[in-house]
Amino acid sequence: MAALDPRDVEVAEDELILDADLFTEPEGFRPPTPTGEDIVFERKAENVQQGSPATLQLHLVGKHSLWAHRLWNAGVVLAHQMDADKATCKGKRVLELGAAASVPSMIAVLNGAEKVVITDWPDPGLVKNIIFNAEVNTPQQMRDGVISVQGFQWGNDPSDLLSALPDASRKFDVVILADLIFNHTEHRHLLETCLATLEPATGVAYVYFSHHVVKWADRDLRFFELAAEMGFRSEKTGEVRASAMFPDDVGDLTVRETVHCYKVWLP
């Protein structure tokens, strides 16, 4: 039996007589739709090149089920480290997954990356917001085609990501995963995308994260166990203390405030 399509159902006009006030919500019944907020990311003075902006003017989307309305500590920490060590991205091909505010990508652009592909879940609102922030903070690079913004679901065919590169001489030199691995069911999909997009031997994926739920810290770290099974190597490069993203949550505050810094690569 063929599936029913509601567009194919015909209803007589006399069946549509309803009380005009039936669906009228009382005032204050529903909170207003979140409109987002504007924030400023301040670069450290010693990292700002002459003629380069000292701040990024960012718009965050309204409250979102994928947490894109937050400026995550891991992205901030990675952005500052990339800004300090400009060789991380200068002349490099950079891909960011689950970018949201996309601060690391913006810093990569300002520090001379050859190409930066910024991605998030293929929600038009998320993608448009990334484009807006890129046009505000890096307008010349947007016009020059240095930046490509795409909706992308982890684990899917990465052909569009790779086709955004200037040529096929190599894949991405840098892949950014900032505060993504708390999505435990997505570990394999994230790694599949890294496997398909990261240049072997020379490419590096930067995996920065916090244990937001202390009791699930071991689940976070299983990402690296799976990475090893899939042929990656990984190394912890440091820790940085930040303010807890969710200060009122349960669990050791020190654990929740710590950003763990890893690099992952294909030998």
C-alpha positions as semicolon CSV with decimal commas, in nm:
position;residue;x (nm);y (nm);z (nm)
1;M;0,000;0,000;0,000
2;A;0,141;0,339;-0,100
3;A;0,225;0,582;0,177
4;L;-0,024;0,862;0,226
5;D;0,078;1,217;0,151
6;P;-0,126;1,478;0,341
7;R;-0,108;1,705;0,035
8;D;-0,320;1,450;-0,153
9;V;-0,604;1,450;0,099
10;E;-0,905;1,653;-0,009
11;V;-1,119;1,811;0,260
12;A;-1,452;1,974;0,195
13;E;-1,479;2,338;0,294
14;D;-1,761;2,265;0,539
15;E;-1,526;2,036;0,730
16;L;-1,291;2,326;0,803
17;I;-1,529;2,535;1,013
18;L;-1,346;2,602;1,340
19;D;-1,376;2,843;1,627
20;A;-1,159;3,141;1,529
21;D;-1,019;3,163;1,882
22;L;-0,941;2,793;1,914
23;F;-0,567;2,830;1,848
24;T;-0,517;3,175;1,996
25;E;-0,254;3,159;2,269
26;P;-0,298;3,386;2,571
27;E;-0,046;3,665;2,607
28;G;0,275;3,545;2,768
29;F;0,189;3,178;2,709
30;R;0,504;3,112;2,510
31;P;0,844;3,276;2,563
32;P;0,975;3,476;2,267
33;T;1,199;3,297;2,018
34;P;1,564;3,361;2,114
35;T;1,727;3,610;1,877
36;G;2,088;3,545;1,969
37;E;2,347;3,785;2,099
38;D;2,645;3,986;1,985
39;I;2,977;3,925;2,154
40;V;3,338;4,037;2,113
41;F;3,637;3,804;2,096
42;E;3,955;3,987;2,196
43;R;4,284;3,871;2,054
44;K;4,590;3,898;2,275
45;A;4,774;4,218;2,190
46;E;5,104;4,043;2,122
47;N;4,939;3,830;1,854
48;V;4,779;4,109;1,650
49;Q;4,966;4,187;1,329
50;Q;4,979;4,542;1,194
51;G;4,666;4,615;0,995
52;S;4,481;4,318;1,141
53;P;4,175;4,356;1,368
54;A;4,234;4,326;1,741
55;T;3,883;4,192;1,800
56;L;3,625;3,976;1,627
57;Q;3,266;4,098;1,627
58;L;3,055;3,785;1,649
59;H;2,687;3,710;1,643
60;L;2,570;3,392;1,816
61;V;2,245;3,230;1,710
62;G;1,954;3,208;1,952
63;K;1,935;2,906;2,181
64;H;1,989;2,601;1,965
65;S;1,949;2,228;2,023
66;L;2,304;2,172;1,891
67;W;2,453;2,422;2,139
68;A;2,563;2,658;1,862
69;H;2,450;2,951;2,075
70;R;2,751;2,918;2,303
71;L;3,110;3,037;2,262
72;W;3,288;2,722;2,373
73;N;3,606;2,732;2,581
74;A;3,787;2,481;2,364
75;G;3,743;2,698;2,056
76;V;3,865;3,005;2,243
77;V;4,173;2,825;2,376
78;L;4,259;2,682;2,036
79;A;4,207;3,019;1,867
80;H;4,450;3,190;2,104
81;Q;4,710;2,916;2,054
82;M;4,676;2,935;1,676
83;D;4,708;3,312;1,697
84;A;5,028;3,281;1,898
85;D;5,181;3,013;1,673
86;K;5,095;3,147;1,329
87;A;5,275;2,862;1,152
88;T;4,984;2,643;1,262
89;C;4,770;2,787;0,984
90;K;4,980;3,016;0,763
91;G;4,962;2,883;0,408
92;K;4,757;2,586;0,530
93;R;4,429;2,432;0,419
94;V;4,197;2,438;0,718
95;L;3,867;2,260;0,784
96;E;3,655;2,326;1,093
97;L;3,379;2,084;1,192
98;G;3,088;2,193;1,410
99;A;3,215;2,549;1,393
100;A;2,925;2,750;1,545
101;A;3,093;3,087;1,622
102;S;3,394;2,963;1,418
103;V;3,655;3,166;1,607
104;P;3,947;2,930;1,523
105;S;3,856;2,951;1,154
106;M;3,851;3,332;1,165
107;I;4,191;3,335;1,332
108;A;4,325;3,096;1,067
109;V;4,202;3,334;0,797
110;L;4,360;3,639;0,962
111;N;4,691;3,451;0,993
112;G;4,723;3,369;0,626
113;A;4,562;3,029;0,570
114;E;4,548;2,935;0,204
115;K;4,191;2,806;0,229
116;V;3,946;2,779;0,519
117;V;3,633;2,565;0,492
118;I;3,396;2,635;0,782
119;T;3,118;2,385;0,847
120;D;2,834;2,315;1,082
121;W;2,519;2,107;1,080
122;P;2,322;2,183;0,758
123;D;2,073;2,411;0,929
124;P;2,019;2,728;0,720
125;G;2,022;2,945;1,031
126;L;2,360;2,813;1,144
127;V;2,517;2,839;0,798
128;K;2,385;3,191;0,738
129;N;2,519;3,302;1,075
130;I;2,869;3,175;0,993
131;I;2,856;3,358;0,659
132;F;2,743;3,675;0,838
133;N;3,031;3,658;1,088
134;A;3,282;3,590;0,812
135;E;3,159;3,885;0,608
136;V;3,178;4,115;0,911
137;N;3,526;4,010;1,027
138;T;3,705;3,892;0,713
139;P;3,528;4,064;0,422
140;Q;3,826;4,075;0,186
141;Q;3,900;3,705;0,230
142;M;3,532;3,629;0,164
143;R;3,550;3,825;-0,160
144;D;3,876;3,657;-0,256
145;G;3,733;3,308;-0,204
146;V;3,968;3,216;0,079
147;I;3,665;3,114;0,287
148;S;3,403;2,855;0,203
149;V;3,105;2,797;0,433
150;Q;2,911;2,471;0,406
151;G;2,651;2,274;0,592
152;F;2,793;1,931;0,664
153;Q;2,683;1,627;0,861
154;W;2,973;1,434;1,012
155;G;3,038;1,103;0,843
156;N;2,869;1,199;0,518
157;D;3,034;1,214;0,175
158;P;3,304;1,485;0,203
159;S;3,329;1,549;-0,172
160;D;3,197;1,905;-0,143
161;L;3,451;1,983;0,129
162;L;3,739;1,856;-0,079
163;S;3,613;2,022;-0,396
164;A;3,635;2,359;-0,219
165;L;4,015;2,324;-0,208
166;P;4,222;2,515;-0,466
167;D;4,345;2,191;-0,626
168;A;4,382;1,819;-0,561
169;S;4,752;1,833;-0,469
170;R;4,672;1,762;-0,105
171;K;4,380;1,742;0,136
172;F;4,342;1,953;0,450
173;D;4,652;2,032;0,654
174;V;4,446;2,121;0,961
175;V;4,112;1,986;1,083
176;I;3,957;2,156;1,386
177;L;3,737;1,971;1,636
178;A;3,667;2,215;1,920
179;D;3,439;2,082;2,195
180;L;3,275;1,818;1,980
181;I;3,361;1,485;2,139
182;F;3,100;1,513;2,413
183;N;2,877;1,387;2,130
184;H;2,969;1,026;2,212
185;T;2,750;0,868;1,945
186;E;2,927;1,079;1,681
187;H;3,286;0,972;1,751
188;R;3,301;0,733;1,458
189;H;3,140;0,984;1,221
190;L;3,386;1,254;1,326
191;L;3,679;1,021;1,272
192;E;3,544;0,899;0,939
193;T;3,537;1,261;0,824
194;C;3,892;1,317;0,949
195;L;4,005;1,001;0,774
196;A;3,859;1,122;0,445
197;T;3,975;1,484;0,463
198;L;4,306;1,499;0,653
199;E;4,630;1,487;0,457
200;P;4,823;1,175;0,568
201;A;5,162;1,214;0,737
202;T;5,164;1,596;0,744
203;G;4,808;1,689;0,839
204;V;4,698;1,745;1,199
205;A;4,354;1,739;1,360
206;Y;4,332;1,955;1,672
207;V;4,090;1,800;1,920
208;Y;4,024;2,033;2,213
209;F;3,756;1,962;2,472
210;S;3,643;1,971;2,833
211;H;3,477;1,702;3,040
212;H;3,148;1,888;3,082
213;V;2,989;1,585;3,249
214;V;3,248;1,452;3,491
215;K;3,096;1,105;3,527
216;W;3,122;1,060;3,149
217;A;3,488;1,161;3,116
218;D;3,579;0,805;3,019
219;R;3,325;0,821;2,736
220;D;3,489;1,138;2,606
221;L;3,828;0,967;2,602
222;R;3,700;0,668;2,409
223;F;3,729;0,895;2,106
224;F;4,106;0,841;2,113
225;E;4,071;0,465;2,160
226;L;3,853;0,451;1,850
227;A;4,096;0,680;1,667
228;A;4,377;0,430;1,732
229;E;4,160;0,146;1,604
230;M;4,101;0,345;1,284
231;G;4,472;0,402;1,224
232;F;4,526;0,744;1,381
233;R;4,790;0,843;1,627
234;S;4,726;1,098;1,900
235;E;4,917;1,299;2,155
236;K;4,807;1,520;2,441
237;T;4,984;1,853;2,410
238;G;4,859;2,033;2,720
239;E;4,581;2,160;2,943
240;V;4,442;2,508;2,993
241;R;4,222;2,623;3,282
242;A;3,912;2,822;3,186
243;S;3,579;2,908;3,344
244;A;3,329;2,624;3,356
245;M;3,076;2,640;3,072
246;F;2,802;2,522;3,307
247;P;2,909;2,637;3,656
248;D;2,596;2,513;3,833
249;D;2,628;2,155;3,708
250;V;2,741;1,873;3,934
251;G;3,092;1,731;3,940
252;D;3,440;1,851;4,028
253;L;3,467;2,211;3,913
254;T;3,837;2,178;3,832
255;V;3,763;1,893;3,593
256;R;3,486;2,089;3,420
257;E;3,703;2,400;3,388
258;T;3,996;2,225;3,221
259;V;4,040;2,231;2,843
260;H;4,234;1,930;2,718
261;C;4,446;1,981;2,408
262;Y;4,522;1,692;2,171
263;K;4,655;1,653;1,824
264;V;4,560;1,357;1,604
265;W;4,722;1,255;1,279
266;L;4,749;0,981;1,019
267;P;5,100;0,826;0,993
